[in-house]
Amino acid sequence: MELIRSISQMQEISASWKGSVGFVPTMGFLHQGHISLVQEAAKHHAILVVSIFVNPTQFGAGEDLDTYPTNLEHDLELLRREKVDYVYFPTKAEMYPADFKTWVNTEIITQILCGRTRPTHFRGVTTVLAKLLNIVRPDAMYMGEKDFQQLVVTRQMVRDLNFTTRVVGCPIVREADGLAMSSRNSYLSSQGRQDALCLSLAIARAEELTKSGVTDFKTIRSEMRKIILDHNGRIDYIELVDSTSLHHLDTVKAGCRLLLAAYIENTRLIDNTTL
Ligand code: AMP
């Protein structure tokens, strides 16, 4: 496994790929959610590239950029086990030099849901992904449905800017008790970790209601709200949307997605499901 630090070195390698390349962009502090993407990529590609970069531009003022967890040694150990070929680990200074002025901004679908609370977040995501696609030049990029809006926004950006990379969405990986795996779960106290279960419990309740024939979103949302409030959670949003356009829906129908963001202690967690 090669650890690549510089853009020119990565571009030199990617200019002459000999085989199909699967790419997994991450911010590190890896868990089984990330590894599931690597394992999916491994089924389809001869060459595996994983990037580790805590992208400063996707954090807003007052967010957790300075405290975002890292553990490079552990990350590299996990990636070595998966037989990853290249770990691309760029520096902030090289990715965003002092005279950096160009942003990739997908409109409208970045201002709803998570974009309401984090208005500059997706601009940071699409900008760094566009850069990474130009540097790594993969055939396919593997991303988690955990960050469902990010996946939809990325597909839109790739389509709009004619990147040839295929974007592959992979299912959410959960802890044994249901909590969606996230690097940010490490911020939670033991009580917070217990309370955080309310996200997956609320999602499970929505699934149960839908199975029993309830299709009215207001009814579903009010049941979910109760569960989250009962666990000391603070709701950012609970939304039912069309899974491609992200347009709001009032009733459960084919192709819809239920999305949820809530604060547990000071940590903002997200979860989602199809209904
Ligand atoms: P991050 O390091 O948080 O930027 O995540 C890197 C990639 O891993 C993104 O495509 C995430 O959607 C994906 N990911 C994070 N957590 C999970 C999870 N629990 N299940 C599946 N994918 C995940």
Short mmCIF file of N, CA, C and O and ligand atoms in Angstrom, two decimals, residues 24-37 51 53 58 68 142-148 150-151 168 170-175 179-184, ligand 1:
data_model
loop_
_atom_site.label_atom_id
_atom_site.label_comp_id
_atom_site.label_asym_id
_atom_site.label_seq_id
_atom_site.Cartn_x
_atom_site.Cartn_y
_atom_site.Cartn_z
N VAL A 24 -12.64 5.67 -2.86
CA VAL A 24 -13.47 5.95 -1.68
C VAL A 24 -12.93 7.19 -0.97
O VAL A 24 -11.89 7.13 -0.31
N PRO A 25 -13.61 8.34 -1.12
CA PRO A 25 -13.17 9.53 -0.40
C PRO A 25 -13.67 9.51 1.05
O PRO A 25 -14.84 9.21 1.30
N THR A 26 -12.79 9.82 2.01
CA THR A 26 -13.18 9.84 3.42
C THR A 26 -12.50 10.99 4.15
O THR A 26 -11.55 11.58 3.64
N MET A 27 -12.98 11.24 5.37
CA MET A 27 -12.30 12.19 6.25
C MET A 27 -11.55 11.44 7.35
O MET A 27 -11.15 12.04 8.36
N GLY A 28 -11.35 10.13 7.16
CA GLY A 28 -10.56 9.37 8.13
C GLY A 28 -11.34 9.00 9.39
O GLY A 28 -12.56 9.12 9.43
N PHE A 29 -10.61 8.54 10.43
CA PHE A 29 -11.19 7.98 11.65
C PHE A 29 -12.17 6.87 11.21
O PHE A 29 -13.35 6.87 11.53
N LEU A 30 -11.60 5.93 10.47
CA LEU A 30 -12.41 4.97 9.73
C LEU A 30 -13.11 3.95 10.63
O LEU A 30 -12.59 3.55 11.67
N HIS A 31 -14.29 3.56 10.19
CA HIS A 31 -15.07 2.51 10.86
C HIS A 31 -15.63 1.58 9.78
O HIS A 31 -15.38 1.79 8.59
N GLN A 32 -16.42 0.62 10.20
CA GLN A 32 -16.92 -0.39 9.26
C GLN A 32 -17.78 0.23 8.14
O GLN A 32 -17.87 -0.32 7.05
N GLY A 33 -18.39 1.40 8.40
CA GLY A 33 -19.15 2.08 7.34
C GLY A 33 -18.24 2.42 6.18
O GLY A 33 -18.56 2.16 5.01
N HIS A 34 -17.07 2.99 6.49
CA HIS A 34 -16.10 3.32 5.44
C HIS A 34 -15.58 2.04 4.78
O HIS A 34 -15.46 1.97 3.56
N ILE A 35 -15.28 1.06 5.64
CA ILE A 35 -14.67 -0.17 5.12
C ILE A 35 -15.64 -0.90 4.17
O ILE A 35 -15.22 -1.51 3.19
N SER A 36 -16.94 -0.80 4.45
CA SER A 36 -17.92 -1.44 3.57
C SER A 36 -17.84 -0.85 2.15
O SER A 36 -18.05 -1.56 1.17
N LEU A 37 -17.51 0.42 2.05
CA LEU A 37 -17.37 1.05 0.73
C LEU A 37 -16.13 0.50 0.02
O LEU A 37 -16.16 0.21 -1.18
N SER A 51 -9.03 8.12 -0.13
CA SER A 51 -8.44 9.38 0.33
C SER A 51 -8.85 9.64 1.77
O SER A 51 -9.95 9.26 2.20
N PHE A 53 -8.92 12.97 4.09
CA PHE A 53 -8.70 14.42 4.10
C PHE A 53 -9.84 15.07 4.87
O PHE A 53 -11.00 14.99 4.46
N GLN A 58 -15.81 22.21 4.11
CA GLN A 58 -17.17 21.72 4.33
C GLN A 58 -17.64 21.92 5.77
O GLN A 58 -18.75 21.53 6.12
N TYR A 68 -12.29 17.51 15.01
CA TYR A 68 -12.68 16.30 14.26
C TYR A 68 -11.69 15.18 14.56
O TYR A 68 -10.48 15.38 14.49
N TYR A 142 -17.19 5.45 -4.59
CA TYR A 142 -18.12 4.77 -3.69
C TYR A 142 -18.44 5.67 -2.50
O TYR A 142 -17.54 6.14 -1.80
N MET A 143 -19.74 5.91 -2.29
CA MET A 143 -20.18 6.80 -1.21
C MET A 143 -21.33 6.16 -0.44
O MET A 143 -22.09 5.37 -1.00
N GLY A 144 -21.48 6.54 0.83
CA GLY A 144 -22.49 5.92 1.69
C GLY A 144 -23.84 6.62 1.61
O GLY A 144 -23.91 7.85 1.54
N GLU A 145 -24.89 5.82 1.66
CA GLU A 145 -26.24 6.39 1.76
C GLU A 145 -26.48 7.03 3.13
O GLU A 145 -27.46 7.72 3.33
N LYS A 146 -25.58 6.77 4.06
CA LYS A 146 -25.63 7.44 5.37
C LYS A 146 -25.77 8.95 5.18
O LYS A 146 -26.54 9.61 5.85
N ASP A 147 -24.95 9.49 4.25
CA ASP A 147 -25.02 10.92 3.93
C ASP A 147 -25.82 11.04 2.64
O ASP A 147 -25.27 11.30 1.57
N PHE A 148 -27.13 10.82 2.76
CA PHE A 148 -27.95 10.64 1.56
C PHE A 148 -27.99 11.91 0.69
O PHE A 148 -27.88 11.84 -0.53
N GLN A 150 -25.76 14.23 0.53
CA GLN A 150 -24.43 14.37 -0.09
C GLN A 150 -24.34 13.51 -1.34
O GLN A 150 -23.76 13.93 -2.36
N LEU A 151 -24.91 12.32 -1.28
CA LEU A 151 -24.89 11.41 -2.43
C LEU A 151 -25.68 12.00 -3.60
O LEU A 151 -25.22 12.01 -4.74
N VAL A 168 -21.34 5.47 -7.01
CA VAL A 168 -22.03 4.28 -6.50
C VAL A 168 -22.44 4.51 -5.05
O VAL A 168 -21.58 4.81 -4.20
N CYS A 170 -23.82 3.17 -1.44
CA CYS A 170 -23.78 1.91 -0.67
C CYS A 170 -24.61 2.05 0.62
O CYS A 170 -24.68 3.14 1.19
N PRO A 171 -25.21 0.93 1.07
CA PRO A 171 -26.13 0.99 2.22
C PRO A 171 -25.48 1.44 3.54
O PRO A 171 -24.27 1.30 3.71
N ILE A 172 -26.31 1.94 4.44
CA ILE A 172 -25.85 2.40 5.75
C ILE A 172 -25.41 1.20 6.60
O ILE A 172 -26.14 0.22 6.70
N VAL A 173 -24.24 1.32 7.20
CA VAL A 173 -23.77 0.29 8.14
C VAL A 173 -24.07 0.79 9.56
O VAL A 173 -23.78 1.93 9.89
N ARG A 174 -24.67 -0.10 10.37
CA ARG A 174 -25.10 0.27 11.71
C ARG A 174 -24.38 -0.53 12.79
O ARG A 174 -23.92 -1.63 12.55
N GLU A 175 -24.31 0.05 13.98
CA GLU A 175 -23.84 -0.70 15.15
C GLU A 175 -24.89 -1.77 15.44
O GLU A 175 -26.02 -1.70 14.96
N LEU A 179 -27.64 2.11 15.85
CA LEU A 179 -27.08 3.44 15.58
C LEU A 179 -26.23 3.41 14.30
O LEU A 179 -25.35 2.55 14.15
N ALA A 180 -26.49 4.34 13.39
CA ALA A 180 -25.69 4.42 12.17
C ALA A 180 -24.26 4.77 12.55
O ALA A 180 -24.03 5.70 13.32
N MET A 181 -23.30 4.02 12.01
CA MET A 181 -21.89 4.31 12.34
C MET A 181 -21.51 5.68 11.82
O MET A 181 -21.91 6.08 10.72
N SER A 182 -20.73 6.41 12.62
CA SER A 182 -20.28 7.74 12.24
C SER A 182 -19.04 8.08 13.05
O SER A 182 -18.97 7.74 14.24
N SER A 183 -18.09 8.75 12.43
CA SER A 183 -16.91 9.19 13.19
C SER A 183 -17.33 10.09 14.33
O SER A 183 -16.70 10.12 15.39
N ARG A 184 -18.42 10.83 14.15
CA ARG A 184 -18.88 11.78 15.17
C ARG A 184 -19.51 11.09 16.38
O ARG A 184 -19.68 11.73 17.42
P1 AMP B 1 -16.79 10.71 6.06
O1 AMP B 1 -15.47 10.19 6.47
O2 AMP B 1 -17.76 10.93 7.18
O3 AMP B 1 -16.69 11.90 5.13
O4 AMP B 1 -17.48 9.57 5.18
C1 AMP B 1 -16.84 9.07 4.04
C2 AMP B 1 -17.80 8.18 3.29
O5 AMP B 1 -18.21 7.10 4.13
C3 AMP B 1 -19.07 8.92 2.87
O6 AMP B 1 -19.43 8.50 1.56
C4 AMP B 1 -20.07 8.45 3.89
O7 AMP B 1 -21.41 8.46 3.43
C5 AMP B 1 -19.61 7.03 4.13
N1 AMP B 1 -20.11 6.54 5.42
C6 AMP B 1 -19.93 7.11 6.63
N2 AMP B 1 -20.59 6.42 7.59
C7 AMP B 1 -21.21 5.39 6.96
C8 AMP B 1 -22.05 4.33 7.39
N3 AMP B 1 -22.41 4.18 8.66
N4 AMP B 1 -22.51 3.46 6.46
C9 AMP B 1 -22.18 3.61 5.16
N5 AMP B 1 -21.39 4.59 4.69
C10 AMP B 1 -20.90 5.47 5.57
#
